[in-house]
mmCIF file of C-alpha atoms in Angstrom:
data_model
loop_
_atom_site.group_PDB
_atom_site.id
_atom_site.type_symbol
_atom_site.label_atom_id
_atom_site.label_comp_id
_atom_site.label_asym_id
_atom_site.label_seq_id
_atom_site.Cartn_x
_atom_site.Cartn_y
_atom_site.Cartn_z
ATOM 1 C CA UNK A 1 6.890 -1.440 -29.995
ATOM 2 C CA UNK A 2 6.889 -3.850 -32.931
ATOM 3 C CA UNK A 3 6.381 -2.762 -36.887
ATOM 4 C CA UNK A 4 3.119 -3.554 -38.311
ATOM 5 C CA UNK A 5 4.943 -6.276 -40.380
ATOM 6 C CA UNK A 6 6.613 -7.580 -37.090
ATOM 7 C CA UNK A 7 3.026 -7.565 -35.195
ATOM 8 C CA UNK A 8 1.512 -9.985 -38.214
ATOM 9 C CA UNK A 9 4.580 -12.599 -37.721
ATOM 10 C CA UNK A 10 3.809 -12.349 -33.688
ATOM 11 C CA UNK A 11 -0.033 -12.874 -33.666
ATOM 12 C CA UNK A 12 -0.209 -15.093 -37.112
ATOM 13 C CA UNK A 13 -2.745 -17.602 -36.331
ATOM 14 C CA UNK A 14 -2.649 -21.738 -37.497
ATOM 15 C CA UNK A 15 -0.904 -22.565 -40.804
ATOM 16 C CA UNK A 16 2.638 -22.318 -41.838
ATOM 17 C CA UNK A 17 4.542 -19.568 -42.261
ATOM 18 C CA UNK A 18 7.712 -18.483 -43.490
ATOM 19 C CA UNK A 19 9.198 -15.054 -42.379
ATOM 20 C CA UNK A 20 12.127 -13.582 -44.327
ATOM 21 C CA UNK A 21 13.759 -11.054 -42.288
ATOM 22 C CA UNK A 22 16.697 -8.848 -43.592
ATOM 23 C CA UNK A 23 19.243 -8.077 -41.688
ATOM 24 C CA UNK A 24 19.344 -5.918 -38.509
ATOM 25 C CA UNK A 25 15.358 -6.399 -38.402
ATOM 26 C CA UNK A 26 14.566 -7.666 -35.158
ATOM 27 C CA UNK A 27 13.679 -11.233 -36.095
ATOM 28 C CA UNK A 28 14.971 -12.868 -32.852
ATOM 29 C CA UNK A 29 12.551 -10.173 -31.301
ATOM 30 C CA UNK A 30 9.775 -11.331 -33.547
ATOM 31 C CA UNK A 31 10.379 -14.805 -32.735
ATOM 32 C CA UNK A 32 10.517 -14.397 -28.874
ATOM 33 C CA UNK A 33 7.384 -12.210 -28.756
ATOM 34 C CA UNK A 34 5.379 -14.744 -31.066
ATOM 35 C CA UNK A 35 6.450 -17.713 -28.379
ATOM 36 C CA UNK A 36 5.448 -15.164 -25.551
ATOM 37 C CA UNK A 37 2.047 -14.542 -27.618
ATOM 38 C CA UNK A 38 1.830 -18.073 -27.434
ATOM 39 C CA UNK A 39 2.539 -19.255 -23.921
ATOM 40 C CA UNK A 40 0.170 -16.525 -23.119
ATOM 41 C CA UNK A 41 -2.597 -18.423 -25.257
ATOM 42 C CA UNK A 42 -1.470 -21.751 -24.704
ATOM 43 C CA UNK A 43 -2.086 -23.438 -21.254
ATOM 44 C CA UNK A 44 0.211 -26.458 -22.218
ATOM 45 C CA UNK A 45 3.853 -25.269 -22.944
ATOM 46 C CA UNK A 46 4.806 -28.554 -23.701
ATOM 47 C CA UNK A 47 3.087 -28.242 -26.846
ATOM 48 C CA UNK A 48 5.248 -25.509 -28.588
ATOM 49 C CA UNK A 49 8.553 -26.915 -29.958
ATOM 50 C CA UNK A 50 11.021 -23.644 -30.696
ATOM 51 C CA UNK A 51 14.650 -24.797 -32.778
ATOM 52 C CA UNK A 52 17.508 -23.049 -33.355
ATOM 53 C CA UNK A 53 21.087 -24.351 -34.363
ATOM 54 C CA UNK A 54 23.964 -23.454 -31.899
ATOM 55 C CA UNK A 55 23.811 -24.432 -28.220
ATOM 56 C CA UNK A 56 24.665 -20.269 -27.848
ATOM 57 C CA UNK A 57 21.374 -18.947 -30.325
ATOM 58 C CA UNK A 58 19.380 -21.587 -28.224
ATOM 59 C CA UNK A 59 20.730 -20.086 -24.761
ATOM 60 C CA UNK A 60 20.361 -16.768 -25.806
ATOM 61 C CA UNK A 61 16.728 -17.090 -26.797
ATOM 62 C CA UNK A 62 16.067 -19.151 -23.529
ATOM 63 C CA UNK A 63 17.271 -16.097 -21.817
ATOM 64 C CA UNK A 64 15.028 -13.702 -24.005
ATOM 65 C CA UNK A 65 12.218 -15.741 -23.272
ATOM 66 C CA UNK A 66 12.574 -16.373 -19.378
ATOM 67 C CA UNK A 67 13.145 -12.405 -19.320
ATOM 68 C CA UNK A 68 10.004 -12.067 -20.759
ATOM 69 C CA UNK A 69 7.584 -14.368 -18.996
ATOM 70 C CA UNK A 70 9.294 -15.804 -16.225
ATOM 71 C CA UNK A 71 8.616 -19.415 -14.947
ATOM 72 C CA UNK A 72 6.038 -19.639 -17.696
ATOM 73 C CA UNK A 73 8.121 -21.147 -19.433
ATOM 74 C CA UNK A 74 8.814 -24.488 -17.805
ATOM 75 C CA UNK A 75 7.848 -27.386 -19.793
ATOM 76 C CA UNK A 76 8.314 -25.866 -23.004
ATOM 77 C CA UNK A 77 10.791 -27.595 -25.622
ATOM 78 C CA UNK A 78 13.525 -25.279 -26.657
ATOM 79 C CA UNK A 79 16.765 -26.558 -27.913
ATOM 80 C CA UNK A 80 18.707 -27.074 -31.006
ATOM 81 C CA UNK A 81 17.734 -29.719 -33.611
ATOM 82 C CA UNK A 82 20.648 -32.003 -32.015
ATOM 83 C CA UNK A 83 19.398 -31.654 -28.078
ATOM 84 C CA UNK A 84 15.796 -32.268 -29.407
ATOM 85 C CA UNK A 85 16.649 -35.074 -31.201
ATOM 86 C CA UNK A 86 19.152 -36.764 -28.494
ATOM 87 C CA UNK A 87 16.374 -36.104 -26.074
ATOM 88 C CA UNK A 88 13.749 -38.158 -28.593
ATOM 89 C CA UNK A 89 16.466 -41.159 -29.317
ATOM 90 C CA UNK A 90 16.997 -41.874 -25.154
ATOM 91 C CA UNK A 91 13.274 -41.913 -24.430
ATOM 92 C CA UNK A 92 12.351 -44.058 -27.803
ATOM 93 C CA UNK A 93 15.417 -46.132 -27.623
ATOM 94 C CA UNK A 94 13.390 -49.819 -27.710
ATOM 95 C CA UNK A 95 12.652 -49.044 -31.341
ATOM 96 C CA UNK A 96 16.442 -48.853 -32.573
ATOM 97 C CA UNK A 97 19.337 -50.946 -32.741
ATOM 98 C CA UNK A 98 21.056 -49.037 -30.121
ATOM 99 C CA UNK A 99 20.548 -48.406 -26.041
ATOM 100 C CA UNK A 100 19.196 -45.314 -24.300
ATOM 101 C CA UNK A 101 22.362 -44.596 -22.828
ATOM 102 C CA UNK A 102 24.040 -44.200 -25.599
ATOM 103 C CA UNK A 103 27.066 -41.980 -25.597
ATOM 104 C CA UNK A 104 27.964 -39.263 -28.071
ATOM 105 C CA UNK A 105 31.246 -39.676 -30.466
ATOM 106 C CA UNK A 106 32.876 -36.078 -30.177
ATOM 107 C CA UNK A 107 34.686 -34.713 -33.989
ATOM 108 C CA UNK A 108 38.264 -36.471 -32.748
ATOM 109 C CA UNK A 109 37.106 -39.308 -31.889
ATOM 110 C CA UNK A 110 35.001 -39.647 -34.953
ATOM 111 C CA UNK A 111 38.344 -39.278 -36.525
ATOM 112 C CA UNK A 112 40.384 -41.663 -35.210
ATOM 113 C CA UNK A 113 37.262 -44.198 -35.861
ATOM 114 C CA UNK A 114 38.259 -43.522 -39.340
ATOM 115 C CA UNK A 115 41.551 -43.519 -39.529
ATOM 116 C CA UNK A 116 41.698 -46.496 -37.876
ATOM 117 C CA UNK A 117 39.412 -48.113 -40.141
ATOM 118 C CA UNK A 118 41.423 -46.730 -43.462
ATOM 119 C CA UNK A 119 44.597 -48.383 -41.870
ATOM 120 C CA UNK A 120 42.633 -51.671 -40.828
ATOM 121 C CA UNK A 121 41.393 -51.955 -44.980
ATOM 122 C CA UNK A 122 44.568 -50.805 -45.904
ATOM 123 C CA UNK A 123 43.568 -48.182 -47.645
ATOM 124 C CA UNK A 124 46.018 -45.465 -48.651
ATOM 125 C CA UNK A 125 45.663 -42.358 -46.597
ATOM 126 C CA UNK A 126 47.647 -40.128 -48.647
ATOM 127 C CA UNK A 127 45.404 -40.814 -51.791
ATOM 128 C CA UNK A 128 42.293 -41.167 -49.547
ATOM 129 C CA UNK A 129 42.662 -38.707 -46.654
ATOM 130 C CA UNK A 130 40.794 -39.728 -43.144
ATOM 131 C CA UNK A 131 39.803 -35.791 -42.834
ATOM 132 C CA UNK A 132 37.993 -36.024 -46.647
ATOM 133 C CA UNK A 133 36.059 -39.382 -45.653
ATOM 134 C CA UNK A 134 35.168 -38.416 -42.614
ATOM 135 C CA UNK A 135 33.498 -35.118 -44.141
ATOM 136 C CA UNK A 136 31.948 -37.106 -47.586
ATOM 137 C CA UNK A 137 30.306 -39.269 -44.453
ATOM 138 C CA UNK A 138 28.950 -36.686 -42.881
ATOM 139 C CA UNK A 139 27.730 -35.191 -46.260
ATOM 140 C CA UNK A 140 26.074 -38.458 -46.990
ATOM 141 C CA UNK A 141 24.322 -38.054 -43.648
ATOM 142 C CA UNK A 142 22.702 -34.630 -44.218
ATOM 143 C CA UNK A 143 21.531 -35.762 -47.526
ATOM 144 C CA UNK A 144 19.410 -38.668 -45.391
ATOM 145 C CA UNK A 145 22.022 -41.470 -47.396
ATOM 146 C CA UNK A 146 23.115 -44.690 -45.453
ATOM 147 C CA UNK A 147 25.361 -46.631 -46.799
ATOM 148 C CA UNK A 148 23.612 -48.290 -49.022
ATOM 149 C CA UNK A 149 21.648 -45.491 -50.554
ATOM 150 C CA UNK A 150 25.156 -44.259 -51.200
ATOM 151 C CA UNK A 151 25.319 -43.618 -55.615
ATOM 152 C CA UNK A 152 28.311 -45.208 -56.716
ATOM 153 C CA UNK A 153 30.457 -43.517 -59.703
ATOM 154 C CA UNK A 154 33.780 -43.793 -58.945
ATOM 155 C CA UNK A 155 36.633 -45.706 -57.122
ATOM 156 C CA UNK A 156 36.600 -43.210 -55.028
ATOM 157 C CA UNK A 157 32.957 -43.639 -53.878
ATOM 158 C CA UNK A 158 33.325 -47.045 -52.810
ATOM 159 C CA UNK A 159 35.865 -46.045 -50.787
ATOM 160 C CA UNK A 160 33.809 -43.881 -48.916
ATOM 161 C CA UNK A 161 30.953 -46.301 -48.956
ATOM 162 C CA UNK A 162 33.304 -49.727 -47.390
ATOM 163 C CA UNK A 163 34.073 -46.762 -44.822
ATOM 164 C CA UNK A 164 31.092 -45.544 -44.120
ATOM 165 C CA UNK A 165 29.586 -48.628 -43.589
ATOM 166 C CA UNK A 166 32.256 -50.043 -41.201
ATOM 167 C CA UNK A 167 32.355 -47.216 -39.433
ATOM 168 C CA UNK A 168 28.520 -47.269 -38.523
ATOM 169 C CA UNK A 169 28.990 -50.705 -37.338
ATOM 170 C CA UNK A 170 31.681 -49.609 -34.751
ATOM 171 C CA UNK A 171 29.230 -46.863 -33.790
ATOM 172 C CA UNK A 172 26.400 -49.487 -33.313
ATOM 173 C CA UNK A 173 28.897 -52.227 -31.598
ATOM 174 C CA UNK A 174 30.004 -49.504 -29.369
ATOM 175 C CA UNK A 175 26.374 -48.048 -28.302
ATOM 176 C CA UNK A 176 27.585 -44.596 -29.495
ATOM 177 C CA UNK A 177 26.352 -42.191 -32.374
ATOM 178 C CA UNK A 178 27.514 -39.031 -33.791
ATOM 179 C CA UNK A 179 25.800 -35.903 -34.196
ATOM 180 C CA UNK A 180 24.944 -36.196 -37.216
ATOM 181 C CA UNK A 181 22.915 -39.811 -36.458
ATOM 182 C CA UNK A 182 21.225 -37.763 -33.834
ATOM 183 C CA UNK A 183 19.212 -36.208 -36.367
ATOM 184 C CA UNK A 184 19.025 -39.214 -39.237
ATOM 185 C CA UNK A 185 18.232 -41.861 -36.660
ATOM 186 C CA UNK A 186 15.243 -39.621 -35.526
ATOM 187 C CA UNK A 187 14.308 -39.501 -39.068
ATOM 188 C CA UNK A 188 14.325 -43.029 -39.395
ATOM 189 C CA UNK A 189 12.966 -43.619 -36.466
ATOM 190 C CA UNK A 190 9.587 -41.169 -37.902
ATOM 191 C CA UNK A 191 9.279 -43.320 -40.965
ATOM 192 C CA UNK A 192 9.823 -46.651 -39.959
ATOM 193 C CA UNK A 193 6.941 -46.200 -36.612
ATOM 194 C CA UNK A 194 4.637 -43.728 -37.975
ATOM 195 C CA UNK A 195 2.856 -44.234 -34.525
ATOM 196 C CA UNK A 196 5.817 -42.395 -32.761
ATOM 197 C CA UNK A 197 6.361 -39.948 -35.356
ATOM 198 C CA UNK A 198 2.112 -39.560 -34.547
ATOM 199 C CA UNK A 199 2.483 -38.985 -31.093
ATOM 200 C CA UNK A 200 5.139 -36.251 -31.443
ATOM 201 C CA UNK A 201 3.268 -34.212 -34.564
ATOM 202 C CA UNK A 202 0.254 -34.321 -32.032
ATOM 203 C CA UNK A 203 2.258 -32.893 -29.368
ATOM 204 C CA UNK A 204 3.617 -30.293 -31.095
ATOM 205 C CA UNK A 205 0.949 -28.140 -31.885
ATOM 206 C CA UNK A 206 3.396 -24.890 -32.604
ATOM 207 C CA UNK A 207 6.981 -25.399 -34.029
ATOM 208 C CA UNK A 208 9.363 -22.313 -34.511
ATOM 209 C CA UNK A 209 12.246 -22.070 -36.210
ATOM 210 C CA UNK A 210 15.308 -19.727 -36.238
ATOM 211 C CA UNK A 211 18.091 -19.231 -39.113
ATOM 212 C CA UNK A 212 15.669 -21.732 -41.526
ATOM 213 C CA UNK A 213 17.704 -20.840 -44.052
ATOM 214 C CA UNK A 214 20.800 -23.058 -42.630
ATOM 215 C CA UNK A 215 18.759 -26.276 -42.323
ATOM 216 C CA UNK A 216 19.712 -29.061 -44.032
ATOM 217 C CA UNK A 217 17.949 -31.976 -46.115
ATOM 218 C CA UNK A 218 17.790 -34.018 -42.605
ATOM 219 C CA UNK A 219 16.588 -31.003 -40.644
ATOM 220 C CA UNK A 220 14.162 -30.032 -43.329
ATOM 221 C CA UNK A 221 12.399 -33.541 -43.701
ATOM 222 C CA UNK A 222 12.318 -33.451 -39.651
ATOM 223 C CA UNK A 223 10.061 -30.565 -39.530
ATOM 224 C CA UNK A 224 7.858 -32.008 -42.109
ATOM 225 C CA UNK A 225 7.412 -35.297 -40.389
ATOM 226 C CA UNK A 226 6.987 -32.953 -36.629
ATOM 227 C CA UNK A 227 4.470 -30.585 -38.541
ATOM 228 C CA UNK A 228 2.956 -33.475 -40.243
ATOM 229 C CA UNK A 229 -0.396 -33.233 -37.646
ATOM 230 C CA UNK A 230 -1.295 -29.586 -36.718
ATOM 231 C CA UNK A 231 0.829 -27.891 -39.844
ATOM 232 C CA UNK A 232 1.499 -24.883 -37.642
ATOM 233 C CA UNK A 233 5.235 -24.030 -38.399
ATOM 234 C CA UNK A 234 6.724 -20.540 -37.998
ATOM 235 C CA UNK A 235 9.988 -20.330 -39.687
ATOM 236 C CA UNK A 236 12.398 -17.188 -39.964
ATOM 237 C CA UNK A 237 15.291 -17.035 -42.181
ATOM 238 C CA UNK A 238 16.664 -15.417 -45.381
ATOM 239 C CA UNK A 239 18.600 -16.626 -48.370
ATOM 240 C CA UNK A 240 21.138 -13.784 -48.245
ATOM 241 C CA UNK A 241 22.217 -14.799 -44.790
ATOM 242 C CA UNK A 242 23.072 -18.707 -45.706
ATOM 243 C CA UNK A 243 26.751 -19.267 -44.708
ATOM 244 C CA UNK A 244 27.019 -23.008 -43.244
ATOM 245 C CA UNK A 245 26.820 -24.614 -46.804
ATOM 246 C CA UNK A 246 30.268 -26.566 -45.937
ATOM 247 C CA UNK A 247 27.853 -28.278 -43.291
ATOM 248 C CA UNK A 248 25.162 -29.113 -45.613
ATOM 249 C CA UNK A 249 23.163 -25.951 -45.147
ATOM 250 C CA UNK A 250 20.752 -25.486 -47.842
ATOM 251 C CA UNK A 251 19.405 -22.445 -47.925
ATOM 252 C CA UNK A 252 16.604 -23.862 -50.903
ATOM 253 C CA UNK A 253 14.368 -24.879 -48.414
ATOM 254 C CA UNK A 254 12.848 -21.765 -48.128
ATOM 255 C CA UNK A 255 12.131 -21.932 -51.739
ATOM 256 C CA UNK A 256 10.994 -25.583 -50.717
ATOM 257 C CA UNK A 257 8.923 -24.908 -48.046
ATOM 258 C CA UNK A 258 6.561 -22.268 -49.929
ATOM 259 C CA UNK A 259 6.247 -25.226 -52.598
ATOM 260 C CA UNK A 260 5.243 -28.326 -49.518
ATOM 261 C CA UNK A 261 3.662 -26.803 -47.669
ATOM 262 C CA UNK A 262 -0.552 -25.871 -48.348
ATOM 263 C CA UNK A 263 -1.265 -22.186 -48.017
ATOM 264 C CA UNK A 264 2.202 -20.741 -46.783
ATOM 265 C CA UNK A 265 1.936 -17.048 -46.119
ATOM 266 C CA UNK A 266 5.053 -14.899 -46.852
ATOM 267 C CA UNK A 267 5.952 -11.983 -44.505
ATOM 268 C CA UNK A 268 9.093 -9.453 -44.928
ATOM 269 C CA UNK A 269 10.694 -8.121 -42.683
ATOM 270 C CA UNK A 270 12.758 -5.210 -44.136
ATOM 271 C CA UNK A 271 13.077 -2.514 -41.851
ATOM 272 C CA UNK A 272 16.854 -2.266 -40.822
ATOM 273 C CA UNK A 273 17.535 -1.120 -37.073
ATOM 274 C CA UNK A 274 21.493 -1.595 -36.970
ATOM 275 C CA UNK A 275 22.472 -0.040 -40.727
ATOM 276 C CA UNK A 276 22.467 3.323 -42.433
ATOM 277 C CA UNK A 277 20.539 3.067 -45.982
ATOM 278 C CA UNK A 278 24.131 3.676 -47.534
ATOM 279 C CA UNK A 279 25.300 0.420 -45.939
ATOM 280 C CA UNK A 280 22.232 -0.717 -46.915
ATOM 281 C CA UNK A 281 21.936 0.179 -50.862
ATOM 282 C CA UNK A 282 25.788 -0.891 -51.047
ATOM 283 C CA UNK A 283 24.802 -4.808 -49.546
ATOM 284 C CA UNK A 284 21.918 -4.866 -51.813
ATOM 285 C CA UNK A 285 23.580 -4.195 -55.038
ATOM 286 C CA UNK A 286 25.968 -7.153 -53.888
ATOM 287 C CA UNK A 287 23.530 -9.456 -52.977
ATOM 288 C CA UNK A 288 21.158 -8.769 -56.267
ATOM 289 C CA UNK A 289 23.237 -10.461 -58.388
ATOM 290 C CA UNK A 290 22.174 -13.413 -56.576
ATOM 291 C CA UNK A 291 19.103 -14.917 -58.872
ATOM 292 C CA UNK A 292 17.483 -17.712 -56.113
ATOM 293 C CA UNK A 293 16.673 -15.323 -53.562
ATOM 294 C CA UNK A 294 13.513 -13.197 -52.069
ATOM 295 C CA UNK A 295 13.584 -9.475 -53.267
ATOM 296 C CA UNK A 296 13.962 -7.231 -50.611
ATOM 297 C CA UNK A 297 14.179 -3.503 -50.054
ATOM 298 C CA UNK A 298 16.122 -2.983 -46.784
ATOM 299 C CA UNK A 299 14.780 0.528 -45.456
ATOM 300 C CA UNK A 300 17.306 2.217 -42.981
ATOM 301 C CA UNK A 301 14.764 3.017 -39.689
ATOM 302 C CA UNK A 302 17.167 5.541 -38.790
ATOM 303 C CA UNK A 303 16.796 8.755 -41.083
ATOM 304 C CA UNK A 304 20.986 8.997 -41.175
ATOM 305 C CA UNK A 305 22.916 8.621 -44.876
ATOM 306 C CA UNK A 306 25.676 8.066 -42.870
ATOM 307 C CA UNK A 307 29.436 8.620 -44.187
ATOM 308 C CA UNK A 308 30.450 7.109 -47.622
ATOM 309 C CA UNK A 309 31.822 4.014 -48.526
ATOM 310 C CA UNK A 310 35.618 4.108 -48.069
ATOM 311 C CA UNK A 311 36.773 1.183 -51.189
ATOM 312 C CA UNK A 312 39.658 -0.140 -50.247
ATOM 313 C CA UNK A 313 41.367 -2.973 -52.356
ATOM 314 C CA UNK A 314 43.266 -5.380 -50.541
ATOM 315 C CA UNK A 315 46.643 -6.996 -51.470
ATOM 316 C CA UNK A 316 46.100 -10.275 -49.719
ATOM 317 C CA UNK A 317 43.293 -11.313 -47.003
ATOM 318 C CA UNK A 318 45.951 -10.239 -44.252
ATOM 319 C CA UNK A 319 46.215 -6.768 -45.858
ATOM 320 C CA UNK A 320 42.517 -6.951 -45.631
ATOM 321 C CA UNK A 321 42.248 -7.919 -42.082
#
């Protein structure tokens, strides 16, 4: 049985809203039983759009779902932000400089497309390591910046902008993208034919979300432009829970979304299934420092204390593991 607070995320009607769920408390349950509530109510599955970020979460939750309603669930879109968008790209292909059988660059060969193009403008790779462009590229990317958009300030920035653009241009001679143009070419794609991006925000009358709070700026301007028609997104996530910030994670877009978008409701989720409230109180005082983050009072469901805290400072992180 779900928690009175779980029940409101699962049968929330139209409008956005955001869902901050603690720890331990049952938000991939919530999540599954709210796309259950709505294949149940909604004929067309095609129309509900559920996003998560690893190819595992977005298997897993498959599996939740087809436990729970079967072959009902044919037609619906459910993915991660990188299968949705690869999936978008092949059928809307005429519109970009690229063809519909495009292939994917995988991380090493991404690499060796830049080392080759450091040695080929004779840059120095010891001052100017591949590894480092190849990641300030990639940061460039989730920020939505092409090469051009690129803010110059130091030597060092041009550098990364002569190989950033060079590189896209053996991308685009070779038909191939990388992930992360999966998700910016879809973007660009949105605002250049606002017809296209149209037809999809129609489409997707319902939009879920898991682990909002690792979205990036790409992701996060994605789900605007998909929501942009029937406004009905369902995100779940929590600030204290952001760890992919080396990937461009920003976990300010839940402070973002309750400022774009009209009429957000807010629901907690802060019942804890998997902790005692010692575990609990001890996480909180940690995490409190914190000062851009959603108070929360994690409440143990289990009546248990549990054992003390055992402190134990480590030497090194060895002694620690």
């Amino acid at each position: 049985s779900l928690s009175l607070n779980q029940r409101e995320a699962v049968e929330y009607g139209d409008g956005p809203l955001l869902v901050v769920a603690g720890p331990g408390s049952g938000k991939t349950r919530v999540l599954t039983e709210r796309i259950r509530h709505l294949i149940s109510n909604e004929p067309d599955n095609f129309r509900v759009l559920a996003l998560t970020f690893t190819n595992k979460a977005a298997k897993e939750m498959k599996k939740r779902v087809e436990d729970m309603v079967g072959d009902s669930i044919r037609g619906m879109w459910l993915g991660t932000f990188h299968s949705l968008c690869a999936r978008i790209l092949r059928r809307e292909a005429s519109y970009l400089p690229f063809d519909n059988n495009y292939v994917i660059m995988d991380s090493d060969d991404q690499m060796s497309m830049v080392k080759s193009i450091v040695k080929e403008e004779n840059i120095n790779d010891k001052q100017y390591r591949p590894y480092a462009i190849h990641s300030a590229i990639s940061k460039a990317k989730n920020d939505l910046l092409m090469p051009d958009d690129m803010p110059i300030q130091t030597h060092r920035d041009r550098i990364v902008q002569r190989v950033y653009e060079r590189y896209q241009q053996m991308l685009l001679a070779s038909n191939a993208l990388d992930f992360d143009d999966l998700l910016i070419w879809t973007v660009k794609l949105f605002e250049d034919f606002p017809s296209v991006k149209d037809s999809y925000s129609r489409q997707f009358e319902y939009i879920l979300v898991d682990e909002f709070q690792d979205t990036n700026m790409v992701q996060y301007t994605l789900l605007r432009q998909l929501s942009s028609y029937h406004n009905n997104l369902f995100v779940v996530g929590d600030e204290d829970q952001s760890i992919y910030r080396w990937r461009g994670a920003d976990y300010r877009n839940i402070l973002r979304f309750e400022e774009d978008f009209d009429g957000a409701k807010k629901i907690l989720l802060e019942e804890n299934y998997r902790s005692t409230q010692l575990i609990l109180d001890a996480a909180t005082a940690v995490i409190d420092q914190n000062i851009n983050r959603t108070p929360k009072d994690l409440l143990a469901a289990r009546e248990l204390n549990g054992q003390k805290i055992i402190l134990h400072a480590a030497y090194d992180d060895r002694d620690e593991a």
